[in-house]
Coordinates of C-alpha atoms in Angstrom, one line a residue:
Chain A
M1 CA 177.5 81.2 313.0
L2 CA 178.8 84.8 313.2
L3 CA 181.7 84.8 310.7
G4 CA 181.8 81.2 309.9
S5 CA 182.3 79.5 306.5
S6 CA 178.8 80.4 305.4
Q7 CA 180.3 82.6 302.7
S8 CA 182.8 80.1 301.6
R9 CA 186.0 81.8 300.4
S10 CA 187.7 80.6 297.3
V11 CA 190.8 78.4 297.6
W12 CA 192.2 80.6 295.2
L13 CA 192.1 83.5 297.3
V14 CA 193.6 81.9 300.2
A15 CA 196.5 80.6 298.0
F16 CA 196.9 84.1 296.7
S17 CA 197.1 85.7 300.1
F18 CA 199.8 83.3 301.0
L19 CA 201.9 84.1 298.1
V20 CA 201.7 87.8 298.7
A21 CA 202.6 87.4 302.4
A22 CA 205.7 85.3 301.3
C23 CA 206.7 88.0 298.8
L24 CA 206.4 90.4 301.6
D25 CA 208.5 88.3 303.9
I26 CA 211.5 88.0 301.5
L27 CA 211.2 91.6 300.3
P28 CA 214.9 92.9 299.7
V29 CA 214.7 96.1 301.7
G30 CA 218.2 95.3 302.8
W31 CA 219.3 96.4 306.2
L32 CA 217.1 99.2 306.3
R33 CA 214.6 97.1 307.3
G34 CA 216.3 96.6 310.8
Y35 CA 214.4 95.0 313.5
F36 CA 210.8 95.7 312.1
Q37 CA 210.2 92.3 310.5
P38 CA 206.5 91.1 310.7
D39 CA 205.8 87.5 309.7
W40 CA 203.3 88.1 307.0
V41 CA 202.9 84.3 306.4
A42 CA 202.1 83.7 310.0
L43 CA 199.5 86.5 310.1
V44 CA 197.7 85.3 307.1
L45 CA 197.8 81.7 308.4
I46 CA 196.0 82.8 311.7
Y47 CA 193.6 84.8 309.8
W48 CA 192.2 81.8 307.8
C49 CA 192.7 79.4 310.6
I50 CA 190.4 81.9 312.8
H51 CA 187.9 82.6 310.2
D52 CA 187.5 79.2 308.4
P53 CA 188.5 76.7 311.3
D54 CA 186.5 73.9 309.6
R55 CA 188.7 73.9 306.5
Y56 CA 192.0 75.4 307.7
G57 CA 194.6 74.2 310.5
A58 CA 197.6 72.4 310.9
G59 CA 197.7 71.1 307.1
I60 CA 197.7 74.5 305.6
G61 CA 200.1 75.5 308.4
W62 CA 202.4 72.8 307.1
L63 CA 202.2 73.8 303.6
S64 CA 202.9 77.6 304.0
G65 CA 205.9 76.5 306.4
L66 CA 207.3 74.4 303.5
L67 CA 207.1 77.3 301.1
M68 CA 209.0 79.4 303.9
D69 CA 211.4 76.7 304.2
L70 CA 212.1 76.7 300.4
L71 CA 212.3 80.4 300.2
D72 CA 214.8 80.4 303.2
Y73 CA 217.4 77.9 302.0
G74 CA 218.0 76.5 305.5
I75 CA 217.2 73.2 306.9
L76 CA 213.9 71.9 305.4
G77 CA 211.0 71.3 307.6
K78 CA 212.2 74.1 310.2
Y79 CA 209.5 76.6 309.5
A80 CA 207.0 73.8 308.5
L81 CA 207.0 72.5 311.9
G82 CA 206.5 75.9 313.6
K83 CA 203.6 76.9 311.1
T84 CA 202.1 73.4 311.8
V85 CA 201.9 74.1 315.6
L86 CA 200.9 77.9 314.7
G87 CA 198.1 76.6 312.5
F88 CA 196.8 73.9 314.9
L89 CA 196.8 76.4 317.8
A90 CA 195.0 79.1 316.0
N91 CA 192.5 76.5 314.7
K92 CA 191.9 75.3 318.4
I93 CA 191.3 78.9 319.9
S94 CA 189.4 80.1 316.8
L95 CA 186.0 80.4 318.6
R96 CA 187.4 82.5 321.2
L97 CA 189.7 84.6 319.3
R98 CA 187.1 85.4 316.6
V99 CA 184.8 87.2 319.0
Y100 CA 187.5 89.2 321.0
P101 CA 187.8 92.9 320.1
L102 CA 190.6 93.7 317.8
W103 CA 193.1 94.8 320.3
Q104 CA 192.7 91.7 322.2
Q105 CA 193.1 89.7 319.0
C106 CA 196.5 91.5 318.6
L107 CA 197.6 90.2 321.9
G108 CA 196.4 86.6 321.1
V109 CA 198.2 86.7 317.7
A110 CA 201.4 87.9 319.4
V111 CA 201.3 84.9 321.7
L112 CA 200.7 82.5 318.8
I113 CA 203.5 83.8 316.9
F114 CA 205.7 83.8 319.9
V115 CA 205.0 80.1 320.2
D116 CA 206.1 79.8 316.4
V117 CA 209.4 81.7 317.2
I118 CA 210.0 79.4 320.2
V119 CA 209.5 76.3 318.1
H120 CA 211.9 77.6 315.6
A121 CA 214.6 78.6 318.2
L122 CA 214.2 75.0 319.8
V123 CA 214.8 73.3 316.5
R124 CA 217.9 75.4 316.0
F125 CA 219.2 74.6 319.5
L126 CA 218.7 70.9 319.0
L127 CA 220.6 71.1 315.6
E128 CA 223.3 73.1 317.4
Q129 CA 222.9 75.8 314.8
P130 CA 223.7 79.4 315.8
T131 CA 220.9 81.0 317.9
L132 CA 218.1 83.1 316.4
S133 CA 218.7 87.0 315.7
I134 CA 217.0 89.7 317.7
A135 CA 215.0 90.5 314.7
R136 CA 213.3 87.2 314.9
W137 CA 212.5 87.3 318.5
L138 CA 210.9 90.7 318.0
T139 CA 208.7 89.1 315.1
P140 CA 205.6 88.7 317.5
L141 CA 205.6 92.3 318.4
S142 CA 206.1 93.5 314.9
S143 CA 203.3 91.1 313.6
M144 CA 201.1 92.1 316.2
V145 CA 201.3 95.7 315.1
M146 CA 200.3 94.4 311.5
W147 CA 197.4 92.2 312.6
P148 CA 194.7 94.9 312.0
L149 CA 195.9 95.7 308.6
V150 CA 195.5 91.9 307.7
V151 CA 192.2 91.7 309.1
V152 CA 191.1 94.8 307.2
I153 CA 192.7 93.6 303.8
L154 CA 191.4 90.1 304.0
T155 CA 187.9 90.7 305.4
P156 CA 185.2 91.5 302.6
R157 CA 183.8 95.1 303.1
A158 CA 180.3 94.0 303.8
R159 CA 181.6 92.0 306.8
T160 CA 183.8 94.7 308.2
R161 CA 180.9 96.7 309.4
R162 CA 180.1 94.3 311.9
Y163 CA 183.2 95.0 313.9
Chain B
M1 CA 185.3 62.2 317.3
Q2 CA 186.0 65.0 314.9
H3 CA 188.2 66.5 317.5
S4 CA 190.7 63.4 317.8
G5 CA 190.7 63.4 314.0
V6 CA 192.3 66.8 314.2
N7 CA 194.5 66.1 316.8
L8 CA 195.8 63.0 314.9
R9 CA 196.4 64.9 311.7
F10 CA 198.4 67.5 313.7
L11 CA 200.6 64.8 315.1
V12 CA 201.0 63.3 311.7
Y13 CA 202.2 66.8 310.3
V14 CA 204.6 67.3 313.3
F15 CA 205.8 63.9 312.8
V16 CA 206.5 64.4 309.0
S17 CA 208.1 67.9 309.9
V18 CA 210.6 66.4 312.5
L19 CA 211.3 63.6 310.0
I20 CA 212.2 66.1 307.2
I21 CA 214.4 68.2 309.6
N22 CA 216.3 65.1 310.6
M23 CA 216.8 63.9 307.2
D24 CA 218.0 67.3 305.9
A25 CA 220.2 67.9 308.8
H26 CA 222.0 64.6 308.7
T27 CA 221.9 63.3 305.3
H28 CA 221.9 64.4 301.8
A29 CA 218.9 62.6 300.7
L30 CA 216.6 65.7 300.3
A31 CA 219.1 67.7 298.0
P32 CA 217.4 66.6 294.8
V33 CA 213.9 67.2 296.3
R34 CA 214.9 70.8 297.4
A35 CA 216.4 71.4 294.1
L36 CA 213.1 70.5 292.3
L37 CA 210.7 72.2 294.9
G38 CA 213.0 75.3 294.8
L39 CA 212.0 75.6 291.0
T40 CA 208.2 76.4 292.1
V41 CA 209.3 79.2 294.3
A42 CA 211.6 80.7 291.6
P43 CA 208.9 82.8 290.1
L44 CA 208.2 84.4 293.5
Q45 CA 211.9 85.4 294.1
E46 CA 212.1 87.0 290.6
L47 CA 208.9 88.7 291.2
V48 CA 210.3 90.2 294.5
L49 CA 213.6 91.5 292.8
V50 CA 211.4 93.4 290.1
P51 CA 211.3 96.5 291.9
R52 CA 215.2 96.6 292.7
R53 CA 215.8 95.8 289.0
F54 CA 213.6 98.7 287.9
A55 CA 215.4 101.1 290.2
E56 CA 218.7 99.9 288.9
W57 CA 217.5 100.3 285.4
V58 CA 216.5 103.8 286.1
S59 CA 219.6 104.9 287.8
L60 CA 221.5 103.4 284.9
R61 CA 219.6 105.6 282.6
A62 CA 220.2 108.5 284.8
I63 CA 223.9 108.7 284.6
S64 CA 225.3 111.7 282.8
E65 CA 227.7 111.4 279.9
S66 CA 230.6 113.0 281.8
E67 CA 230.1 110.6 284.7
L68 CA 230.2 107.7 282.4
L69 CA 233.5 108.9 280.6
D70 CA 235.0 109.4 284.0
K71 CA 234.2 105.9 284.9
V72 CA 235.5 104.5 281.6
E73 CA 238.9 106.5 282.2
D74 CA 239.1 104.9 285.8
L75 CA 238.3 101.6 284.5
Q76 CA 240.9 101.8 281.8
A77 CA 243.4 103.0 284.1
A78 CA 242.6 100.0 286.7
N79 CA 242.8 97.7 283.5
L80 CA 246.3 98.6 282.6
T81 CA 247.5 98.4 286.2
L82 CA 246.1 94.9 286.4
S83 CA 247.2 93.9 283.1
A84 CA 251.0 94.9 284.1
R85 CA 250.5 92.8 287.4
L86 CA 249.2 90.0 285.4
Q87 CA 252.3 89.9 283.2
R88 CA 254.5 89.6 286.3
I89 CA 252.0 87.0 287.7
D90 CA 252.4 85.0 284.4
G91 CA 256.2 85.0 284.8
L92 CA 256.2 84.1 288.3
D93 CA 253.7 81.3 287.7
A94 CA 255.9 79.9 285.1
E95 CA 258.9 80.0 287.3
N96 CA 256.9 78.6 290.3
R97 CA 256.1 75.7 288.1
R98 CA 259.5 75.1 287.1
L99 CA 260.8 75.2 290.5
R100 CA 258.0 72.9 291.9
E101 CA 259.1 70.5 289.0
L102 CA 262.6 70.5 290.2
L103 CA 261.3 69.7 293.7
S104 CA 259.1 67.1 291.9
A105 CA 256.1 68.6 294.0
S106 CA 252.6 68.3 292.7
R107 CA 251.5 71.3 290.6
R108 CA 248.9 73.8 291.4
G109 CA 246.5 74.9 288.6
L110 CA 244.9 78.1 288.3
D111 CA 241.0 78.1 289.2
R112 CA 238.1 78.6 287.0
V113 CA 235.6 81.2 288.1
M114 CA 232.2 82.1 287.3
L115 CA 230.4 85.7 288.2
A116 CA 227.4 85.6 290.2
E117 CA 225.2 88.2 291.9
I118 CA 223.9 88.3 295.4
E119 CA 220.2 88.5 295.8
N120 CA 219.3 90.0 299.1
I121 CA 216.2 88.0 299.8
S122 CA 216.0 85.8 302.6
L123 CA 213.6 85.5 305.6
E124 CA 216.2 86.5 308.2
P125 CA 217.9 89.8 307.8
F126 CA 220.9 89.3 310.0
T127 CA 222.2 85.8 309.3
Q128 CA 225.7 85.1 308.0
S129 CA 224.5 83.6 304.7
V130 CA 223.4 85.0 301.2
L131 CA 221.6 83.9 298.2
V132 CA 223.3 84.1 294.9
N133 CA 221.5 83.9 291.5
K134 CA 223.5 80.7 290.3
G135 CA 222.3 77.1 290.9
L136 CA 222.7 73.6 289.9
A137 CA 222.0 74.6 286.3
D138 CA 225.1 76.5 286.2
G139 CA 227.2 73.7 287.6
V140 CA 227.3 75.0 291.3
Y141 CA 227.8 72.3 293.8
E142 CA 227.6 72.2 297.5
G143 CA 230.8 73.2 299.4
Q144 CA 231.9 75.3 296.4
P145 CA 234.3 78.1 297.3
V146 CA 233.0 81.7 296.8
L147 CA 235.4 84.7 296.5
D148 CA 235.0 88.1 295.9
S149 CA 237.6 90.7 294.4
R150 CA 239.7 90.7 297.6
G151 CA 239.4 87.3 299.0
V152 CA 237.3 84.3 300.3
M153 CA 233.7 85.0 301.0
G154 CA 232.6 81.7 302.1
Q155 CA 231.2 78.6 300.4
V156 CA 228.0 77.3 299.0
V157 CA 225.9 75.3 301.4
R158 CA 222.5 74.6 299.7
T159 CA 221.7 74.6 296.1
S160 CA 218.5 74.6 294.0
Y161 CA 218.4 74.6 290.2
L162 CA 218.5 78.4 289.9
K163 CA 219.9 79.8 293.1
S164 CA 222.2 78.7 295.8
A165 CA 222.7 79.7 299.5
V166 CA 226.2 80.8 300.4
S167 CA 227.5 80.8 304.2
L168 CA 229.8 83.5 304.7
V169 CA 233.3 83.0 306.6
T170 CA 231.8 84.8 309.5
D171 CA 229.0 82.2 309.9
P172 CA 229.6 80.5 313.3
G173 CA 229.4 77.0 311.7
Q174 CA 232.2 78.0 309.2
T175 CA 235.8 76.9 309.9
I176 CA 238.4 77.5 307.2
P177 CA 242.0 76.0 307.3
V178 CA 244.3 78.9 306.7
M179 CA 248.0 79.6 307.0
L180 CA 250.1 82.7 307.8
E181 CA 251.4 84.3 304.6
R182 CA 254.6 85.3 306.5
N183 CA 255.7 82.1 308.1
G184 CA 253.6 79.4 306.7
L185 CA 252.0 78.5 310.2
R186 CA 249.0 76.6 309.8
A187 CA 245.8 77.7 311.7
L188 CA 242.0 78.0 311.5
T189 CA 239.6 80.7 311.2
S190 CA 236.1 80.4 312.6
G191 CA 233.0 82.8 312.3
T192 CA 231.7 84.6 315.3
G193 CA 228.5 85.7 313.7
S194 CA 229.7 89.4 313.4
R195 CA 230.5 90.4 309.9
Q196 CA 233.9 92.2 310.9
L197 CA 235.1 89.5 313.2
L198 CA 236.8 86.2 312.8
D199 CA 238.3 84.0 315.5
V200 CA 241.7 82.0 315.3
P201 CA 241.5 79.3 317.8
F202 CA 243.9 76.9 319.2
L203 CA 247.3 78.7 318.9
D204 CA 249.7 78.3 321.6
R205 CA 250.9 81.1 323.5
N206 CA 254.3 81.1 322.1
T207 CA 253.2 81.1 318.6
D208 CA 254.7 83.7 316.1
I209 CA 251.6 85.6 315.0
R210 CA 251.1 89.4 315.3
R211 CA 248.8 92.1 314.3
G212 CA 248.8 92.7 310.6
D213 CA 249.6 89.3 309.7
L214 CA 247.6 88.0 306.5
L215 CA 245.9 84.7 306.8
I216 CA 245.6 82.7 303.4
T217 CA 243.8 79.6 302.4
S218 CA 246.2 76.6 303.1
G219 CA 244.3 74.1 300.7
L220 CA 244.2 71.6 303.5
G221 CA 240.8 70.0 303.7
G222 CA 240.4 70.2 300.0
R223 CA 237.5 72.6 299.8
F224 CA 239.2 76.0 299.5
P225 CA 242.1 76.2 296.9
Y226 CA 245.4 77.2 298.2
G227 CA 246.5 80.9 298.4
Y228 CA 243.6 83.0 298.7
P229 CA 243.5 85.8 301.5
V230 CA 240.8 85.2 304.1
A231 CA 241.5 87.7 306.8
I232 CA 244.1 90.1 308.4
V233 CA 244.9 89.6 312.2
R234 CA 243.6 92.5 314.1
E235 CA 244.3 91.8 317.8
V236 CA 246.4 89.1 319.6
T237 CA 245.9 88.9 323.3
V238 CA 247.6 86.7 326.0
D239 CA 245.4 85.5 328.8
V240 CA 247.8 83.7 331.2
N241 CA 244.8 81.6 332.4
E242 CA 244.2 80.0 329.1
P243 CA 246.3 77.8 327.1
F244 CA 245.8 79.3 323.8
L245 CA 246.1 82.9 322.4
N246 CA 242.9 85.2 321.9
I247 CA 243.2 86.1 318.3
S248 CA 240.7 88.1 316.3
A249 CA 241.0 88.7 312.6
E250 CA 239.0 90.8 310.3
P251 CA 238.0 89.3 306.9
V252 CA 239.4 90.5 303.7
A253 CA 236.5 90.2 301.5
R254 CA 233.9 93.0 301.5
L255 CA 231.2 90.7 303.1
G256 CA 228.5 93.4 303.5
Y257 CA 229.2 95.4 300.4
S258 CA 230.0 93.1 297.5
R259 CA 227.2 92.5 295.0
E260 CA 229.1 90.6 292.7
V261 CA 230.9 87.4 293.8
L262 CA 233.0 84.7 292.1
L263 CA 232.2 81.0 292.3
A264 CA 235.3 79.1 292.0
W265 CA 236.1 75.6 290.4
P266 CA 239.3 74.7 292.2
G267 CA 241.9 73.3 289.8
A268 CA 239.6 73.6 286.8
E269 CA 241.1 75.3 283.7
P270 CA 240.5 79.1 283.9
D271 CA 240.8 80.4 280.4
A272 CA 242.5 79.7 277.0
D273 CA 245.3 82.3 277.3
L274 CA 246.2 81.4 281.0
T275 CA 246.5 77.8 280.2
P276 CA 249.8 76.6 281.7
V277 CA 252.2 74.7 279.4
D278 CA 251.4 71.3 280.7
V279 CA 248.8 70.7 283.3
Q280 CA 248.7 67.5 285.4
P281 CA 245.3 66.3 286.8
I282 CA 244.5 68.0 290.2
P283 CA 242.6 66.0 292.6
Q284 CA 238.9 66.8 292.7
P285 CA 237.3 68.3 295.7
P286 CA 236.0 65.7 298.2
V287 CA 232.4 66.8 297.7
S288 CA 232.3 65.9 294.0
P289 CA 229.7 67.7 292.1
T290 CA 228.8 64.5 290.2
S291 CA 227.5 63.2 293.6
I292 CA 224.6 65.7 293.5
L293 CA 223.3 65.4 289.9
G294 CA 224.6 62.2 289.0
G295 CA 226.3 63.6 285.8
S296 CA 229.4 65.6 285.0
I297 CA 228.7 69.3 285.5
L298 CA 232.3 70.6 285.1
T299 CA 232.6 69.7 281.6
L300 CA 229.4 71.3 280.4
P301 CA 230.1 73.6 277.4
G302 CA 229.7 77.2 277.6
Q303 CA 229.5 77.8 281.4
I304 CA 232.0 80.7 281.4
P305 CA 231.5 83.6 279.2
E306 CA 235.2 84.1 279.3
S307 CA 236.0 80.8 277.6
G308 CA 234.9 82.1 274.3
G309 CA 232.4 79.4 273.7
E310 CA 235.1 76.5 273.8
S311 CA 234.2 73.6 276.1
A312 CA 237.5 73.3 277.8
P313 CA 237.6 70.0 279.6
A314 CA 237.9 70.6 283.2
I315 CA 241.0 68.4 283.8
L316 CA 243.3 68.3 280.8
P317 CA 244.9 64.9 280.1
Q318 CA 248.4 64.5 281.3
S319 CA 251.5 65.6 279.3
T320 CA 249.2 67.4 276.6
P321 CA 251.7 70.1 275.6
Q322 CA 249.9 73.5 274.8
P323 CA 251.3 75.4 272.0
A324 CA 250.2 78.7 273.4
V325 CA 253.1 79.6 275.5
S326 CA 252.9 83.0 276.8
P327 CA 255.9 85.4 276.0
N328 CA 256.8 85.6 279.6
Q329 CA 257.6 82.0 280.0
D330 CA 260.1 82.5 277.1
A331 CA 261.5 85.3 279.2
V332 CA 261.8 82.8 281.9
N333 CA 263.5 80.3 279.9
A334 CA 266.0 82.9 278.7
T335 CA 266.7 83.9 282.2
R336 CA 267.2 80.3 283.4
Q337 CA 269.6 79.3 280.6

């Protein structure tokens, strides 16, 4: 396996990366932040689901979504559902996505996160809640831009040289 | 074989999520769960606020002495003006109570308030809701009115032990029963999703409402106490094809700017020296705080710094004459005789 779980990464590192991502998601930058709002939790989730598909998938997606639900103070389970779908899909296409060049990975990530946003919007529509803001619809694009950064940070140095 | 297992687990997670969404959207069963689980993310929320608190601390240290003196002077002037107005209000309140007694109408108490701070941490930047730093532990309950120094800001929609989410008046799901201050006409305001705009629906074309009218809470519906400013009518347009007027209003509260907000307990005792002469029980809001925690929150001691450590019961027993009569009430007595 090229980048498989041969070098098994610590569960603590995974948990820590999710916590940092959640902090970045709720960072109080105020209205300055504007329309650039990458979904860090989704990026980290995709990373782990792609690079260790034997261990991470829908389950970790559900957990990270629940974390976001608790931080959001909206209706519980809204993010959990989206992230479950995201984790499952990322897990399914992990083999293909992992061998893509980085720029193609970016496109794949954008599509995956777009699915997550659509699930979120669908839940809102079914619950007759106000529609999503434009910032949220732009999340796939802003996250896509941040994907290389996540890859560089989470991949150990010895492994990055292979790209 | 392994693949079918993965798919099955995925379906189970989806099913659980859908179940949770439906339970939370349509029942209150998950409120305690949310409150408990909310504690686990509290450290994260505090951590994220550290840079801002540090910046505030630095800027506080950086204020020069002359600036500080100017500020004190301004505040003293403001305090004097407000005290003078409060004296008048004391008198008017006493008079109002006496007149209501003559009409044998039910009395309206003053409301107890608690200061809370808006924490700008949320996943979505442009929603019409904010997070405040008080929760169930401070006696906050779902449906509680939230004010700022100018008027109604919104109401608490979700609570955990340490924080609660406040839905602003401009939230599209938020409708508040109001009345025109000028003529007492009852109406509703509903949010539009824009911070500067409220909609006033369902008013006939021949309704007496015009630009500049102040809309105050009517107290109907039981959530918001009577008499707080909500919005000012900005524009009234008539469309002959529609049965109702198109009315847009602007919220009075500084929704985008206030850092400090007030959580109100309608009908609860505000303060020792504002205590009316005799207070009758005031009906509780329909969403009772006790229904959430299963215990009385309103009577917790020391909730409010202003109460001087005394645990004033939320609702005083009937016909308990209070010895503390403000001088203005004597004045009112004198004028009546």
